[in-house]
C-alpha positions as YAML, in Angstrom:
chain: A
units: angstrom
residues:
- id: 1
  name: UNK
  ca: [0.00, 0.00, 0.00]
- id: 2
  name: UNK
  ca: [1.29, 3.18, -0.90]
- id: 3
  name: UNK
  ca: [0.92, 6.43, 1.28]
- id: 4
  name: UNK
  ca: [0.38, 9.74, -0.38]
- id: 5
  name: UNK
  ca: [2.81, 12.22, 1.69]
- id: 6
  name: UNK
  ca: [1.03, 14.77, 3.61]
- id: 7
  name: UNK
  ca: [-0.58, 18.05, 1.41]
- id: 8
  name: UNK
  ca: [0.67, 21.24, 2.52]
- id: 9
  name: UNK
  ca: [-2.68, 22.67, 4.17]
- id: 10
  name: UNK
  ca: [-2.93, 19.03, 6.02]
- id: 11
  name: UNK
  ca: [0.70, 19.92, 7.50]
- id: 12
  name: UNK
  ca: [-0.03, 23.26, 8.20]
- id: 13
  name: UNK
  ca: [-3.19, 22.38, 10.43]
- id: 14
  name: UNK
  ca: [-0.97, 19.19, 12.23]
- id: 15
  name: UNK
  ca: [1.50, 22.41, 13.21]
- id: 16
  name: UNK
  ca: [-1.10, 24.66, 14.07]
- id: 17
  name: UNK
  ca: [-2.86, 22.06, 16.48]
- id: 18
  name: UNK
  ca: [0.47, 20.75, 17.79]
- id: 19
  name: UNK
  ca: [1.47, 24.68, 18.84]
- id: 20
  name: UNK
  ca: [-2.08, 25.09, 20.27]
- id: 21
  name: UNK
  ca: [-2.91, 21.93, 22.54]
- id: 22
  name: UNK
  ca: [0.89, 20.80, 23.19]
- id: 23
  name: UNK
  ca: [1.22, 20.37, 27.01]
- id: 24
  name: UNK
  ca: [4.51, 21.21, 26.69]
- id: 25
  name: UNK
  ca: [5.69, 24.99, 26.08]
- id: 26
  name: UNK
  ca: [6.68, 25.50, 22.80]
- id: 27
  name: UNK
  ca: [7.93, 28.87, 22.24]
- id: 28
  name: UNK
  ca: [10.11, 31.18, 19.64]
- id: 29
  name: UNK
  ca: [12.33, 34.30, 20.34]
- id: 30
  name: UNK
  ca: [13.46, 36.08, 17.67]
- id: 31
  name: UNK
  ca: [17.52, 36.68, 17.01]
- id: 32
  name: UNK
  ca: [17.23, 39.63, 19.83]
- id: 33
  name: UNK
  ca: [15.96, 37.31, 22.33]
- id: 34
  name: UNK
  ca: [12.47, 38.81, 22.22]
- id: 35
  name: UNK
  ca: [9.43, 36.39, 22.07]
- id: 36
  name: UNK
  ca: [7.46, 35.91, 19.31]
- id: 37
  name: UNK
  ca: [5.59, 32.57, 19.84]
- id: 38
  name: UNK
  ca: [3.96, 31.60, 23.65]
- id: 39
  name: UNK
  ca: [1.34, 28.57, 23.99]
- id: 40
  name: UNK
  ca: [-0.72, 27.55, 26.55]
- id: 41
  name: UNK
  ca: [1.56, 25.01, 27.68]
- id: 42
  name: UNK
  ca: [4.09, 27.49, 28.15]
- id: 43
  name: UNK
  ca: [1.16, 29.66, 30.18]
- id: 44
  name: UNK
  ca: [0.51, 27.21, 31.78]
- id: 45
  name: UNK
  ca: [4.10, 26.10, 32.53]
- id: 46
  name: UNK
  ca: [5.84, 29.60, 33.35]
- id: 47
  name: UNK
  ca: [2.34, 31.61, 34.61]
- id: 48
  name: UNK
  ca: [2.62, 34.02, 31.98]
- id: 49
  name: UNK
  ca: [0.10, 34.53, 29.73]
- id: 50
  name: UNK
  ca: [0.46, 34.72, 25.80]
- id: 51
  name: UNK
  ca: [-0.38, 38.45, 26.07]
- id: 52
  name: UNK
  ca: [2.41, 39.14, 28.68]
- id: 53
  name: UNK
  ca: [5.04, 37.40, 27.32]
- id: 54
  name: UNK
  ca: [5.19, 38.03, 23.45]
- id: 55
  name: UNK
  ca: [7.74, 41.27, 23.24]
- id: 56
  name: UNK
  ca: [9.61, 40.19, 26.15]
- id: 57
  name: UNK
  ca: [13.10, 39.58, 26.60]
- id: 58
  name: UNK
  ca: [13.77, 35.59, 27.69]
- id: 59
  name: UNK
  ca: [14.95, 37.14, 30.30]
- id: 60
  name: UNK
  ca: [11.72, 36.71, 32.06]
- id: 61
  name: UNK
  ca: [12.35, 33.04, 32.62]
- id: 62
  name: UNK
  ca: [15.68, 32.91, 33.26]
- id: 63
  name: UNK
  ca: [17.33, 33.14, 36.88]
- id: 64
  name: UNK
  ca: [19.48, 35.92, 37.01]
- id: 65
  name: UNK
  ca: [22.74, 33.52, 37.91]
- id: 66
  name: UNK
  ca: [22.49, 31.32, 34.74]
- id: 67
  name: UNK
  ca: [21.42, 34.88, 32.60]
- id: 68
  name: UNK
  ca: [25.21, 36.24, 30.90]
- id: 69
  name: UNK
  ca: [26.05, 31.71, 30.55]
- id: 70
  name: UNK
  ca: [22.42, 31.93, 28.57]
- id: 71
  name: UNK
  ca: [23.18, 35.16, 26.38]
- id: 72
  name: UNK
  ca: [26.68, 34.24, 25.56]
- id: 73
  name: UNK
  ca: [25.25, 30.90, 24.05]
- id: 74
  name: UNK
  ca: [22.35, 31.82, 22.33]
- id: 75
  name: UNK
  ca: [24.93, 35.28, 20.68]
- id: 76
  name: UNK
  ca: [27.24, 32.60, 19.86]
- id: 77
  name: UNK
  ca: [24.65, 30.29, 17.71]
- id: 78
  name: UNK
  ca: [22.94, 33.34, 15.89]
- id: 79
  name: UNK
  ca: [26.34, 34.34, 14.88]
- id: 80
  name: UNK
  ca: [27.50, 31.23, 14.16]
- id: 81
  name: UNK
  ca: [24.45, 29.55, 12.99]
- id: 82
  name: UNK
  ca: [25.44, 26.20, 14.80]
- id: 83
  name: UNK
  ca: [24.77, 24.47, 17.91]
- id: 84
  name: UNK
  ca: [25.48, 21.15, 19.09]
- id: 85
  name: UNK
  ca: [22.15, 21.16, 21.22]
- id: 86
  name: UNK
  ca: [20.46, 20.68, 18.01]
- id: 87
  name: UNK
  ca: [20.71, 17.60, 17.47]
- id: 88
  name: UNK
  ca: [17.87, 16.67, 19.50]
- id: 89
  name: UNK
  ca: [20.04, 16.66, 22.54]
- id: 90
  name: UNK
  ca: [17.85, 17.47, 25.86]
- id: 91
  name: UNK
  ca: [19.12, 20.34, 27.79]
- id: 92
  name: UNK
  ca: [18.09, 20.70, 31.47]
- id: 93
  name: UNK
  ca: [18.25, 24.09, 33.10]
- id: 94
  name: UNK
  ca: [16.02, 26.51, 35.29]
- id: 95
  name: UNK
  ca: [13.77, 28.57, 35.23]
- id: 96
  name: UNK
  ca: [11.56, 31.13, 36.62]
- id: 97
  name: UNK
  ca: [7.42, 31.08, 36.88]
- id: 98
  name: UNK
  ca: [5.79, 34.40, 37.02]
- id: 99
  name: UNK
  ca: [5.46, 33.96, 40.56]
- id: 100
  name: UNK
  ca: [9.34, 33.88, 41.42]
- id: 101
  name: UNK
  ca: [9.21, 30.11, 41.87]
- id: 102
  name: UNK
  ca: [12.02, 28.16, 40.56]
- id: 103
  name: UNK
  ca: [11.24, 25.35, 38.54]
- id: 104
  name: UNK
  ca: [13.45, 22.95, 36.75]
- id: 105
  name: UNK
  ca: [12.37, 22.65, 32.85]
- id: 106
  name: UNK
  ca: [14.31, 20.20, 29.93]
- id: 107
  name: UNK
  ca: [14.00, 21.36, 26.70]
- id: 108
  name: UNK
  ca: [15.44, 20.91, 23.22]
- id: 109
  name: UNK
  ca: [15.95, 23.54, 20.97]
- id: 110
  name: UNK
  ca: [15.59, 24.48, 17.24]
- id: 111
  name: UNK
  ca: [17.80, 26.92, 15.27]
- id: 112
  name: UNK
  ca: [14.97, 28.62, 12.37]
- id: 113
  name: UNK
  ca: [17.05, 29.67, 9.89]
- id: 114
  name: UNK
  ca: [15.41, 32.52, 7.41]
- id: 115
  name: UNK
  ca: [14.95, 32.69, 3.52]
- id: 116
  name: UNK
  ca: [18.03, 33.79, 2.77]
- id: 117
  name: UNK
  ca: [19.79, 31.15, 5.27]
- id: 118
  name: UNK
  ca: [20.13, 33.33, 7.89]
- id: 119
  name: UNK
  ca: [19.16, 32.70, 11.34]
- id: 120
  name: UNK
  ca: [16.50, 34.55, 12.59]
- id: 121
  name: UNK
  ca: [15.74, 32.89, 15.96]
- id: 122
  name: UNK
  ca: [15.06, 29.60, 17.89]
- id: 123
  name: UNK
  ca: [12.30, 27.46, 18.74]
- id: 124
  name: UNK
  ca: [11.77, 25.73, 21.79]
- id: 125
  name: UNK
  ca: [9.97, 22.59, 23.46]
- id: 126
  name: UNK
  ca: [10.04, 22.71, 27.54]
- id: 127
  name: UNK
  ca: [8.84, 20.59, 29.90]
- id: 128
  name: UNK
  ca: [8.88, 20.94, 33.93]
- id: 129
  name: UNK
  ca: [10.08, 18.27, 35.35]
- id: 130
  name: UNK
  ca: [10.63, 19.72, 38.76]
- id: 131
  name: UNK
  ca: [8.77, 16.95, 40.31]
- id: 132
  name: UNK
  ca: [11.26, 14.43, 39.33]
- id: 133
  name: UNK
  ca: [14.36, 16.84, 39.84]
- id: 134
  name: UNK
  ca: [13.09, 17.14, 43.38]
- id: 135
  name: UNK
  ca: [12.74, 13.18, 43.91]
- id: 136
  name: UNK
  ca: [15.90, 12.67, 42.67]
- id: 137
  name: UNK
  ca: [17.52, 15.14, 45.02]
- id: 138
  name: UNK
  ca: [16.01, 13.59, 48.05]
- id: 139
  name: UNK
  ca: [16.72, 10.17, 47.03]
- id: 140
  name: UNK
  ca: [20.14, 11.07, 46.80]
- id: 141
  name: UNK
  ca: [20.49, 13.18, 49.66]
- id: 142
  name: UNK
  ca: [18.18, 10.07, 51.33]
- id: 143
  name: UNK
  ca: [21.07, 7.14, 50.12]
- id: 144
  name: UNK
  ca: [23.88, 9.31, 51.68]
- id: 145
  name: UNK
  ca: [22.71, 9.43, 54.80]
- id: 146
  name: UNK
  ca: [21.79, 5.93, 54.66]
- id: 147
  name: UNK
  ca: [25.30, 5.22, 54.00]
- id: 148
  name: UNK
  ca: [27.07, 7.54, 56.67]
- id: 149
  name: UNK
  ca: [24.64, 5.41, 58.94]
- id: 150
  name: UNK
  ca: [26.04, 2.04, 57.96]
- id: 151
  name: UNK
  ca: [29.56, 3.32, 58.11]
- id: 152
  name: UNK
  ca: [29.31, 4.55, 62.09]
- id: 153
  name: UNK
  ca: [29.85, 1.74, 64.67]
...
């Protein structure tokens, strides 16, 4: 059985319902940093709504320790044009909600490249996973303790 590829307007409406209902944030910032693309996941996610975010500097989701690390990476792959995140590779980072919480997020990133070849921003798909990150931690911090137990007489 053969399988006709996709049509264009069919592809179009799989993207536009992807970007809409995703429960992940998905999100684009332009090659100034600036956001151009929110979703509800990311809403939903950061706390910010689509109205409050698009215009704003990344800035608004980034802890102020990991900011110049952040800036000097993203300058680097809009001059450049490259990055070896991706490749699919996840990245794991965080991040600020709206409300000054710290959450932990892992995302993967896409380089969108313009007509003439030029980049012209990234793309984004983020996920909290602060849940986990917190588990882990106390299991951790949970096994050490277990073993300074074990090793006292």
């Amino acid at each position: 059985m053969t399988v006709a590829p996709m049509t264009e307007a069919r592809r179009a409406a799989l993207a536009d319902t992807i970007l809409a209902s995703a429960g992940d944030a998905i999100l684009y910032c332009d090659r100034d940093g600036l956001i151009r693309f929110w979703n509800p996941g990311a809403e939903r996610i950061f706390g910010f709504s689509a109205e409050e975010a698009l215009g704003r500097s990344l800035d608004m989701i980034i802890p102020e320790a990991q900011r110049a690390r952040h800036w000097h990476g993203f300058q680097r792959v809009m001059a450049s044009g490259h990055t070896h995140y991706a490749e699919g590779d996840l990245l794991a980072v965080p991040a600020l909600r709206q409300d000054g919480r710290r959450i932990s997020v892992e995302f993967t990133i896409m380089p969108m490249r313009g007509p003439d070849g030029r980049m012209d921003g990234m793309a984004a798909v983020m996920r909290d996973v602060t849940e986990r990150f917190e588990a882990l931690r106390d299991a951790r911090r949970h096994l050490k303790e277990a073993q300074k137990a074990d090793e006292q007489p």
